[in-house]
């Protein structure tokens, strides 16, 4: 502390900027200043002033800052900012290069550009004339750098004469140490009016002037400056505009102090002549200032136009027009910026990868317009539960990404994820339709799971994929094993395609029984894969993957063909006269009206009557309902094929659709059956479904009957048909032959046991 005080006394010239009340000010702020009037002045022994200082003073009074000014050359101030010796630099032009070294205020103080002035005797009009001349430049200034670059481009290299600030640039020209010099337009408008100076037409490098802070400093100071500046700029009567008016429109006489000694001497020695010169000067100054201000206005206008065009381009490049959120590119930039900022700190960040469940169904069924509306509403809901500094973006079609910074414990990320899921729980109105939406969320943590942007995104995506595989509407944290599962899934697709070619698929059949007579009235064909490596693989393992990749369409066609051929074969053997074959159909088979064609083909090739075929379609078909799907269902019914609604009660059930669609049968999902008659709620659901089906004149099959109690209850409630392990597990075709020969099924304990013996399920 003592060391620091001594250092300050030795090196730093202290000037308190705040009024008397600042004695109680608590936050010490060291502001670097250099002589760059009228934005900032830093003459020895005088408190700094200028537009930048006015604004600092305004903010300091309101934020309780104790400001200490540190005057130095611009070059040295940049070095101090690097080391954190100062907290703020009062004036600095923004450049991408500098943005890597320092933090910049978002709000600019004003637009500015470079101008070249020449000695009245020097023959310099345009940029090529600078070749071989001596040009005074402020050391470290953006304009200085830009002019050097520009002269190289124009093949007009000059000899730079470096000085510490803009007043010294003019001095160098006046004393003919330089033929010309570059200053900024604001400085020029007020100071470049000496008789031995002349403006050239060289105007270059439009930039915006900001405040800057050290790279790793807390962003609080800049944030306060931004807040106040934004408010001040929004009000034409504010102190900001007062300051601009005061400094930019000031007449030379109001700034006469600096020139007073010279003027007084001149007046004293040659009064009459001085009066004449003063008159001439004033006229010349007014004319030059007027011209400069006019040119300044033009350039300001051009800058504003360029800024607007740039903003528009940014909007296109980094924002999503549908949701007005950042797009993939915008999101990556934000993430990269945060990760760079967090390097070397012990802060944590969570990346949440969100994928809306079943959006494709909604696009296919209700049209892309509805899909768009849904996405907009989802974006709003997600945004509504996030904190201001969390960053939500739309990453692609149905994907969103949330960057949650300042994560303490892992539980914080968990809380955000559950809030996001919860926000989607209530149905969303799209026109007259209500849509139930949900999402799958994968979470990866920085630095726990990865430190690079690409790997973090990859891990969050992998975890999301896993969440989706588990049925969606949930979140999962990333675990290393998940990557292996994704790879596994990709190879699964390849292996399934081979399975189809190599004839490794087969069907098992499960009897459907009339509960009253115990007769087998039908069989449901259930797909199995005889994988040479793993043995018999159940559909739960490979059907979801096949649905994702679209391979289900070919698999479904194979099932239809093989099932129809099998039933026809049994019929020919006299084993299945009254039997229906139930075949499961994925909603993806409806795409392109392909289903009707494949059914027609399977029937005609096998010679099976359409009445013997029943297609089991899950409730999700309601989500993809459009004219084509509706047309396919009607066409199938006209052909005589029976239609049943599978897994009823688990998915999207719209009673109005149920009444309109041409179904014959409802299959009550086994999740309800398994809990009856014990659990009141599920029992109630089952009796309601039975009453509903009765009212709509639909047949009902109860799935998954495992106990005699369930069987008796369902039969007592008027359910006509059932299917389940109690009666019979799914069987290979050969195993079922004996059972089909019997007139009725009797499942005594012994029977069940014997069935189970050869049942692979
Ligand atoms: P699903 O259409 O609801 O088929 C009934 C499932 O319940 C079958 O499982 C069957 O083995 C099982 N099950 C029957 N009775 C009982 C019981 O008493 N208790 C229990 N716990 N389960 C019982 P599986 O064969 O594993 O099939 C699962 C799902 O895979 C099927 O559900 C169906 O959605 C799908 N699937 C099967 N084959 C095909 C197919 O060829 N095409 C399509 N698209 N999906 C299929
Ligand atoms: Mg089924
Ligand atoms: Mg089912």
PDB file of N, CA and C in Angstrom, residues 281-356:
ATOM      1  N   UNK A 281      -7.219  37.189 -39.132  1.00  0.00           N
ATOM      2  CA  UNK A 281      -7.175  35.830 -38.570  1.00  0.00           C
ATOM      3  C   UNK A 281      -8.570  35.307 -38.261  1.00  0.00           C
ATOM      4  N   UNK A 282      -9.341  36.172 -37.566  1.00  0.00           N
ATOM      5  CA  UNK A 282     -10.665  35.749 -37.151  1.00  0.00           C
ATOM      6  C   UNK A 282     -11.506  35.348 -38.364  1.00  0.00           C
ATOM      7  N   UNK A 283     -11.324  36.156 -39.409  1.00  0.00           N
ATOM      8  CA  UNK A 283     -12.079  35.869 -40.630  1.00  0.00           C
ATOM      9  C   UNK A 283     -11.642  34.526 -41.210  1.00  0.00           C
ATOM     10  N   UNK A 284     -10.291  34.354 -41.238  1.00  0.00           N
ATOM     11  CA  UNK A 284      -9.754  33.133 -41.823  1.00  0.00           C
ATOM     12  C   UNK A 284     -10.164  31.898 -41.000  1.00  0.00           C
ATOM     13  N   UNK A 285     -10.080  32.053 -39.695  1.00  0.00           N
ATOM     14  CA  UNK A 285     -10.427  30.951 -38.794  1.00  0.00           C
ATOM     15  C   UNK A 285     -11.884  30.559 -38.975  1.00  0.00           C
ATOM     16  N   UNK A 286     -12.719  31.605 -38.997  1.00  0.00           N
ATOM     17  CA  UNK A 286     -14.143  31.320 -39.136  1.00  0.00           C
ATOM     18  C   UNK A 286     -14.418  30.574 -40.444  1.00  0.00           C
ATOM     19  N   UNK A 287     -13.720  31.039 -41.504  1.00  0.00           N
ATOM     20  CA  UNK A 287     -13.952  30.400 -42.800  1.00  0.00           C
ATOM     21  C   UNK A 287     -13.463  28.947 -42.771  1.00  0.00           C
ATOM     22  N   UNK A 288     -12.240  28.774 -42.219  1.00  0.00           N
ATOM     23  CA  UNK A 288     -11.683  27.415 -42.200  1.00  0.00           C
ATOM     24  C   UNK A 288     -12.500  26.499 -41.291  1.00  0.00           C
ATOM     25  N   UNK A 289     -12.861  27.061 -40.135  1.00  0.00           N
ATOM     26  CA  UNK A 289     -13.646  26.239 -39.210  1.00  0.00           C
ATOM     27  C   UNK A 289     -14.966  25.857 -39.862  1.00  0.00           C
ATOM     28  N   UNK A 290     -15.556  26.817 -40.540  1.00  0.00           N
ATOM     29  CA  UNK A 290     -16.826  26.543 -41.227  1.00  0.00           C
ATOM     30  C   UNK A 290     -16.658  25.436 -42.249  1.00  0.00           C
ATOM     31  N   UNK A 291     -15.574  25.544 -43.062  1.00  0.00           N
ATOM     32  CA  UNK A 291     -15.345  24.519 -44.089  1.00  0.00           C
ATOM     33  C   UNK A 291     -15.135  23.154 -43.460  1.00  0.00           C
ATOM     34  N   UNK A 292     -14.312  23.183 -42.394  1.00  0.00           N
ATOM     35  CA  UNK A 292     -14.003  21.902 -41.757  1.00  0.00           C
ATOM     36  C   UNK A 292     -15.241  21.261 -41.158  1.00  0.00           C
ATOM     37  N   UNK A 293     -16.049  22.116 -40.518  1.00  0.00           N
ATOM     38  CA  UNK A 293     -17.257  21.563 -39.905  1.00  0.00           C
ATOM     39  C   UNK A 293     -18.193  21.004 -40.974  1.00  0.00           C
ATOM     40  N   UNK A 294     -18.220  21.711 -42.120  1.00  0.00           N
ATOM     41  CA  UNK A 294     -19.080  21.226 -43.207  1.00  0.00           C
ATOM     42  C   UNK A 294     -18.571  19.875 -43.710  1.00  0.00           C
ATOM     43  N   UNK A 295     -17.238  19.795 -43.906  1.00  0.00           N
ATOM     44  CA  UNK A 295     -16.682  18.528 -44.361  1.00  0.00           C
ATOM     45  C   UNK A 295     -16.899  17.445 -43.287  1.00  0.00           C
ATOM     46  N   UNK A 296     -16.784  17.881 -42.040  1.00  0.00           N
ATOM     47  CA  UNK A 296     -17.000  16.939 -40.933  1.00  0.00           C
ATOM     48  C   UNK A 296     -18.408  16.374 -40.974  1.00  0.00           C
ATOM     49  N   UNK A 297     -19.364  17.271 -41.270  1.00  0.00           N
ATOM     50  CA  UNK A 297     -20.757  16.820 -41.327  1.00  0.00           C
ATOM     51  C   UNK A 297     -20.954  15.794 -42.424  1.00  0.00           C
ATOM     52  N   UNK A 298     -20.342  16.086 -43.589  1.00  0.00           N
ATOM     53  CA  UNK A 298     -20.475  15.148 -44.709  1.00  0.00           C
ATOM     54  C   UNK A 298     -19.925  13.784 -44.346  1.00  0.00           C
ATOM     55  N   UNK A 299     -18.720  13.837 -43.750  1.00  0.00           N
ATOM     56  CA  UNK A 299     -18.093  12.564 -43.403  1.00  0.00           C
ATOM     57  C   UNK A 299     -18.886  11.821 -42.333  1.00  0.00           C
ATOM     58  N   UNK A 300     -19.394  12.595 -41.381  1.00  0.00           N
ATOM     59  CA  UNK A 300     -20.216  11.986 -40.316  1.00  0.00           C
ATOM     60  C   UNK A 300     -21.392  11.257 -40.955  1.00  0.00           C
ATOM     61  N   UNK A 301     -21.989  11.907 -41.965  1.00  0.00           N
ATOM     62  CA  UNK A 301     -23.134  11.322 -42.635  1.00  0.00           C
ATOM     63  C   UNK A 301     -22.730  10.013 -43.330  1.00  0.00           C
ATOM     64  N   UNK A 302     -21.549  10.066 -44.003  1.00  0.00           N
ATOM     65  CA  UNK A 302     -21.082   8.854 -44.688  1.00  0.00           C
ATOM     66  C   UNK A 302     -20.814   7.738 -43.697  1.00  0.00           C
ATOM     67  N   UNK A 303     -20.215   8.126 -42.577  1.00  0.00           N
ATOM     68  CA  UNK A 303     -19.908   7.103 -41.565  1.00  0.00           C
ATOM     69  C   UNK A 303     -21.198   6.463 -41.059  1.00  0.00           C
ATOM     70  N   UNK A 304     -22.188   7.308 -40.835  1.00  0.00           N
ATOM     71  CA  UNK A 304     -23.455   6.776 -40.333  1.00  0.00           C
ATOM     72  C   UNK A 304     -24.069   5.797 -41.335  1.00  0.00           C
ATOM     73  N   UNK A 305     -23.969   6.170 -42.629  1.00  0.00           N
ATOM     74  CA  UNK A 305     -24.515   5.268 -43.655  1.00  0.00           C
ATOM     75  C   UNK A 305     -23.769   3.942 -43.673  1.00  0.00           C
ATOM     76  N   UNK A 306     -22.436   4.051 -43.577  1.00  0.00           N
ATOM     77  CA  UNK A 306     -21.642   2.828 -43.563  1.00  0.00           C
ATOM     78  C   UNK A 306     -21.971   1.982 -42.342  1.00  0.00           C
ATOM     79  N   UNK A 307     -22.186   2.707 -41.225  1.00  0.00           N
ATOM     80  CA  UNK A 307     -22.481   2.004 -39.983  1.00  0.00           C
ATOM     81  C   UNK A 307     -23.813   1.263 -40.099  1.00  0.00           C
ATOM     82  N   UNK A 308     -24.783   1.937 -40.736  1.00  0.00           N
ATOM     83  CA  UNK A 308     -26.094   1.300 -40.907  1.00  0.00           C
ATOM     84  C   UNK A 308     -25.984   0.078 -41.805  1.00  0.00           C
ATOM     85  N   UNK A 309     -25.213   0.232 -42.913  1.00  0.00           N
ATOM     86  CA  UNK A 309     -25.056  -0.894 -43.830  1.00  0.00           C
ATOM     87  C   UNK A 309     -24.373  -2.048 -43.113  1.00  0.00           C
ATOM     88  N   UNK A 310     -23.343  -1.686 -42.306  1.00  0.00           N
ATOM     89  CA  UNK A 310     -22.624  -2.719 -41.564  1.00  0.00           C
ATOM     90  C   UNK A 310     -23.563  -3.418 -40.586  1.00  0.00           C
ATOM     91  N   UNK A 311     -24.398  -2.604 -39.901  1.00  0.00           N
ATOM     92  CA  UNK A 311     -25.333  -3.182 -38.922  1.00  0.00           C
ATOM     93  C   UNK A 311     -26.297  -4.137 -39.615  1.00  0.00           C
ATOM     94  N   UNK A 312     -26.716  -3.744 -40.839  1.00  0.00           N
ATOM     95  CA  UNK A 312     -27.643  -4.593 -41.572  1.00  0.00           C
ATOM     96  C   UNK A 312     -26.968  -5.913 -41.958  1.00  0.00           C
ATOM     97  N   UNK A 313     -25.712  -5.780 -42.405  1.00  0.00           N
ATOM     98  CA  UNK A 313     -24.975  -6.997 -42.771  1.00  0.00           C
ATOM     99  C   UNK A 313     -24.792  -7.901 -41.560  1.00  0.00           C
ATOM    100  N   UNK A 314     -24.455  -7.258 -40.413  1.00  0.00           N
ATOM    101  CA  UNK A 314     -24.289  -8.039 -39.184  1.00  0.00           C
ATOM    102  C   UNK A 314     -25.566  -8.777 -38.844  1.00  0.00           C
ATOM    103  N   UNK A 315     -26.681  -8.045 -39.022  1.00  0.00           N
ATOM    104  CA  UNK A 315     -27.986  -8.620 -38.711  1.00  0.00           C
ATOM    105  C   UNK A 315     -28.186  -9.895 -39.538  1.00  0.00           C
ATOM    106  N   UNK A 316     -27.824  -9.788 -40.847  1.00  0.00           N
ATOM    107  CA  UNK A 316     -28.013 -10.958 -41.721  1.00  0.00           C
ATOM    108  C   UNK A 316     -27.047 -12.076 -41.364  1.00  0.00           C
ATOM    109  N   UNK A 317     -25.800 -11.661 -41.061  1.00  0.00           N
ATOM    110  CA  UNK A 317     -24.771 -12.681 -40.877  1.00  0.00           C
ATOM    111  C   UNK A 317     -24.877 -13.371 -39.520  1.00  0.00           C
ATOM    112  N   UNK A 318     -25.310 -12.638 -38.505  1.00  0.00           N
ATOM    113  CA  UNK A 318     -25.205 -13.212 -37.160  1.00  0.00           C
ATOM    114  C   UNK A 318     -26.544 -13.436 -36.469  1.00  0.00           C
ATOM    115  N   UNK A 319     -27.657 -13.076 -37.134  1.00  0.00           N
ATOM    116  CA  UNK A 319     -28.947 -13.233 -36.465  1.00  0.00           C
ATOM    117  C   UNK A 319     -29.912 -14.082 -37.284  1.00  0.00           C
ATOM    118  N   UNK A 320     -30.822 -14.721 -36.592  1.00  0.00           N
ATOM    119  CA  UNK A 320     -31.811 -15.561 -37.241  1.00  0.00           C
ATOM    120  C   UNK A 320     -33.066 -14.717 -37.447  1.00  0.00           C
ATOM    121  N   UNK A 321     -33.521 -14.633 -38.706  1.00  0.00           N
ATOM    122  CA  UNK A 321     -34.612 -13.698 -38.976  1.00  0.00           C
ATOM    123  C   UNK A 321     -35.933 -14.183 -38.372  1.00  0.00           C
ATOM    124  N   UNK A 322     -36.090 -15.482 -38.186  1.00  0.00           N
ATOM    125  CA  UNK A 322     -37.362 -16.005 -37.675  1.00  0.00           C
ATOM    126  C   UNK A 322     -37.547 -15.672 -36.194  1.00  0.00           C
ATOM    127  N   UNK A 323     -36.539 -15.950 -35.393  1.00  0.00           N
ATOM    128  CA  UNK A 323     -36.693 -15.784 -33.936  1.00  0.00           C
ATOM    129  C   UNK A 323     -36.016 -14.515 -33.418  1.00  0.00           C
ATOM    130  N   UNK A 324     -35.257 -13.845 -34.271  1.00  0.00           N
ATOM    131  CA  UNK A 324     -34.469 -12.667 -33.897  1.00  0.00           C
ATOM    132  C   UNK A 324     -33.403 -12.979 -32.844  1.00  0.00           C
ATOM    133  N   UNK A 325     -33.074 -14.248 -32.707  1.00  0.00           N
ATOM    134  CA  UNK A 325     -31.969 -14.616 -31.816  1.00  0.00           C
ATOM    135  C   UNK A 325     -30.688 -14.659 -32.650  1.00  0.00           C
ATOM    136  N   UNK A 326     -29.532 -14.799 -31.970  1.00  0.00           N
ATOM    137  CA  UNK A 326     -28.298 -15.021 -32.725  1.00  0.00           C
ATOM    138  C   UNK A 326     -28.452 -16.312 -33.497  1.00  0.00           C
ATOM    139  N   UNK A 327     -27.773 -16.401 -34.639  1.00  0.00           N
ATOM    140  CA  UNK A 327     -27.782 -17.669 -35.369  1.00  0.00           C
ATOM    141  C   UNK A 327     -26.529 -18.465 -34.989  1.00  0.00           C
ATOM    142  N   UNK A 328     -26.254 -19.539 -35.737  1.00  0.00           N
ATOM    143  CA  UNK A 328     -25.130 -20.414 -35.402  1.00  0.00           C
ATOM    144  C   UNK A 328     -23.821 -19.630 -35.324  1.00  0.00           C
ATOM    145  N   UNK A 329     -23.593 -18.747 -36.323  1.00  0.00           N
ATOM    146  CA  UNK A 329     -22.347 -17.991 -36.363  1.00  0.00           C
ATOM    147  C   UNK A 329     -22.266 -17.042 -35.169  1.00  0.00           C
ATOM    148  N   UNK A 330     -23.410 -16.347 -34.905  1.00  0.00           N
ATOM    149  CA  UNK A 330     -23.455 -15.412 -33.784  1.00  0.00           C
ATOM    150  C   UNK A 330     -23.175 -16.130 -32.476  1.00  0.00           C
ATOM    151  N   UNK A 331     -23.748 -17.322 -32.366  1.00  0.00           N
ATOM    152  CA  UNK A 331     -23.590 -18.095 -31.143  1.00  0.00           C
ATOM    153  C   UNK A 331     -22.132 -18.511 -30.954  1.00  0.00           C
ATOM    154  N   UNK A 332     -21.503 -18.932 -32.052  1.00  0.00           N
ATOM    155  CA  UNK A 332     -20.108 -19.359 -31.948  1.00  0.00           C
ATOM    156  C   UNK A 332     -19.208 -18.191 -31.553  1.00  0.00           C
ATOM    157  N   UNK A 333     -19.510 -17.012 -32.110  1.00  0.00           N
ATOM    158  CA  UNK A 333     -18.692 -15.839 -31.765  1.00  0.00           C
ATOM    159  C   UNK A 333     -18.836 -15.528 -30.275  1.00  0.00           C
ATOM    160  N   UNK A 334     -20.104 -15.560 -29.789  1.00  0.00           N
ATOM    161  CA  UNK A 334     -20.341 -15.251 -28.375  1.00  0.00           C
ATOM    162  C   UNK A 334     -19.615 -16.254 -27.481  1.00  0.00           C
ATOM    163  N   UNK A 335     -19.713 -17.523 -27.862  1.00  0.00           N
ATOM    164  CA  UNK A 335     -19.089 -18.568 -27.042  1.00  0.00           C
ATOM    165  C   UNK A 335     -17.567 -18.393 -27.045  1.00  0.00           C
ATOM    166  N   UNK A 336     -17.028 -18.151 -28.220  1.00  0.00           N
ATOM    167  CA  UNK A 336     -15.586 -17.979 -28.324  1.00  0.00           C
ATOM    168  C   UNK A 336     -15.105 -16.811 -27.472  1.00  0.00           C
ATOM    169  N   UNK A 337     -15.873 -15.719 -27.523  1.00  0.00           N
ATOM    170  CA  UNK A 337     -15.498 -14.527 -26.762  1.00  0.00           C
ATOM    171  C   UNK A 337     -15.485 -14.853 -25.262  1.00  0.00           C
ATOM    172  N   UNK A 338     -16.537 -15.585 -24.828  1.00  0.00           N
ATOM    173  CA  UNK A 338     -16.607 -15.890 -23.397  1.00  0.00           C
ATOM    174  C   UNK A 338     -15.472 -16.806 -22.983  1.00  0.00           C
ATOM    175  N   UNK A 339     -15.185 -17.802 -23.833  1.00  0.00           N
ATOM    176  CA  UNK A 339     -14.121 -18.748 -23.471  1.00  0.00           C
ATOM    177  C   UNK A 339     -12.775 -18.034 -23.404  1.00  0.00           C
ATOM    178  N   UNK A 340     -12.526 -17.108 -24.358  1.00  0.00           N
ATOM    179  CA  UNK A 340     -11.255 -16.369 -24.332  1.00  0.00           C
ATOM    180  C   UNK A 340     -11.168 -15.547 -23.046  1.00  0.00           C
ATOM    181  N   UNK A 341     -12.296 -14.920 -22.691  1.00  0.00           N
ATOM    182  CA  UNK A 341     -12.287 -14.086 -21.490  1.00  0.00           C
ATOM    183  C   UNK A 341     -12.038 -14.921 -20.235  1.00  0.00           C
ATOM    184  N   UNK A 342     -12.563 -16.169 -20.248  1.00  0.00           N
ATOM    185  CA  UNK A 342     -12.490 -16.972 -19.029  1.00  0.00           C
ATOM    186  C   UNK A 342     -11.152 -17.688 -18.852  1.00  0.00           C
ATOM    187  N   UNK A 343     -10.327 -17.671 -19.939  1.00  0.00           N
ATOM    188  CA  UNK A 343      -9.042 -18.369 -19.834  1.00  0.00           C
ATOM    189  C   UNK A 343      -8.229 -17.816 -18.684  1.00  0.00           C
ATOM    190  N   UNK A 344      -7.688 -18.744 -17.892  1.00  0.00           N
ATOM    191  CA  UNK A 344      -6.861 -18.299 -16.774  1.00  0.00           C
ATOM    192  C   UNK A 344      -7.657 -17.903 -15.553  1.00  0.00           C
ATOM    193  N   UNK A 345      -8.982 -17.837 -15.637  1.00  0.00           N
ATOM    194  CA  UNK A 345      -9.788 -17.559 -14.443  1.00  0.00           C
ATOM    195  C   UNK A 345     -10.334 -18.907 -13.953  1.00  0.00           C
ATOM    196  N   UNK A 346     -11.016 -18.902 -12.791  1.00  0.00           N
ATOM    197  CA  UNK A 346     -11.573 -20.186 -12.354  1.00  0.00           C
ATOM    198  C   UNK A 346     -13.092 -20.221 -12.579  1.00  0.00           C
ATOM    199  N   UNK A 347     -13.564 -19.403 -13.536  1.00  0.00           N
ATOM    200  CA  UNK A 347     -15.003 -19.391 -13.832  1.00  0.00           C
ATOM    201  C   UNK A 347     -15.408 -20.644 -14.606  1.00  0.00           C
ATOM    202  N   UNK A 348     -16.676 -21.020 -14.460  1.00  0.00           N
ATOM    203  CA  UNK A 348     -17.198 -22.171 -15.206  1.00  0.00           C
ATOM    204  C   UNK A 348     -18.351 -21.711 -16.080  1.00  0.00           C
ATOM    205  N   UNK A 349     -18.628 -22.520 -17.098  1.00  0.00           N
ATOM    206  CA  UNK A 349     -19.692 -22.173 -18.038  1.00  0.00           C
ATOM    207  C   UNK A 349     -20.400 -23.468 -18.450  1.00  0.00           C
ATOM    208  N   UNK A 350     -21.707 -23.380 -18.654  1.00  0.00           N
ATOM    209  CA  UNK A 350     -22.433 -24.562 -19.130  1.00  0.00           C
ATOM    210  C   UNK A 350     -22.988 -24.276 -20.515  1.00  0.00           C
ATOM    211  N   UNK A 351     -22.825 -25.268 -21.397  1.00  0.00           N
ATOM    212  CA  UNK A 351     -23.375 -25.141 -22.749  1.00  0.00           C
ATOM    213  C   UNK A 351     -24.541 -26.113 -22.866  1.00  0.00           C
ATOM    214  N   UNK A 352     -25.727 -25.586 -23.145  1.00  0.00           N
ATOM    215  CA  UNK A 352     -26.916 -26.440 -23.244  1.00  0.00           C
ATOM    216  C   UNK A 352     -27.329 -26.534 -24.709  1.00  0.00           C
ATOM    217  N   UNK A 353     -27.349 -27.732 -25.225  1.00  0.00           N
ATOM    218  CA  UNK A 353     -27.747 -27.954 -26.613  1.00  0.00           C
ATOM    219  C   UNK A 353     -29.183 -28.469 -26.590  1.00  0.00           C
ATOM    220  N   UNK A 354     -30.100 -27.713 -27.204  1.00  0.00           N
ATOM    221  CA  UNK A 354     -31.528 -28.045 -27.107  1.00  0.00           C
ATOM    222  C   UNK A 354     -32.048 -28.464 -28.476  1.00  0.00           C
ATOM    223  N   UNK A 355     -32.751 -29.580 -28.527  1.00  0.00           N
ATOM    224  CA  UNK A 355     -33.362 -29.994 -29.792  1.00  0.00           C
ATOM    225  C   UNK A 355     -34.850 -30.212 -29.539  1.00  0.00           C
ATOM    226  N   UNK A 356     -35.674 -29.512 -30.316  1.00  0.00           N
ATOM    227  CA  UNK A 356     -37.123 -29.622 -30.114  1.00  0.00           C
ATOM    228  C   UNK A 356     -37.569 -31.009 -30.583  1.00  0.00           C
TER     229      UNK A 356
END
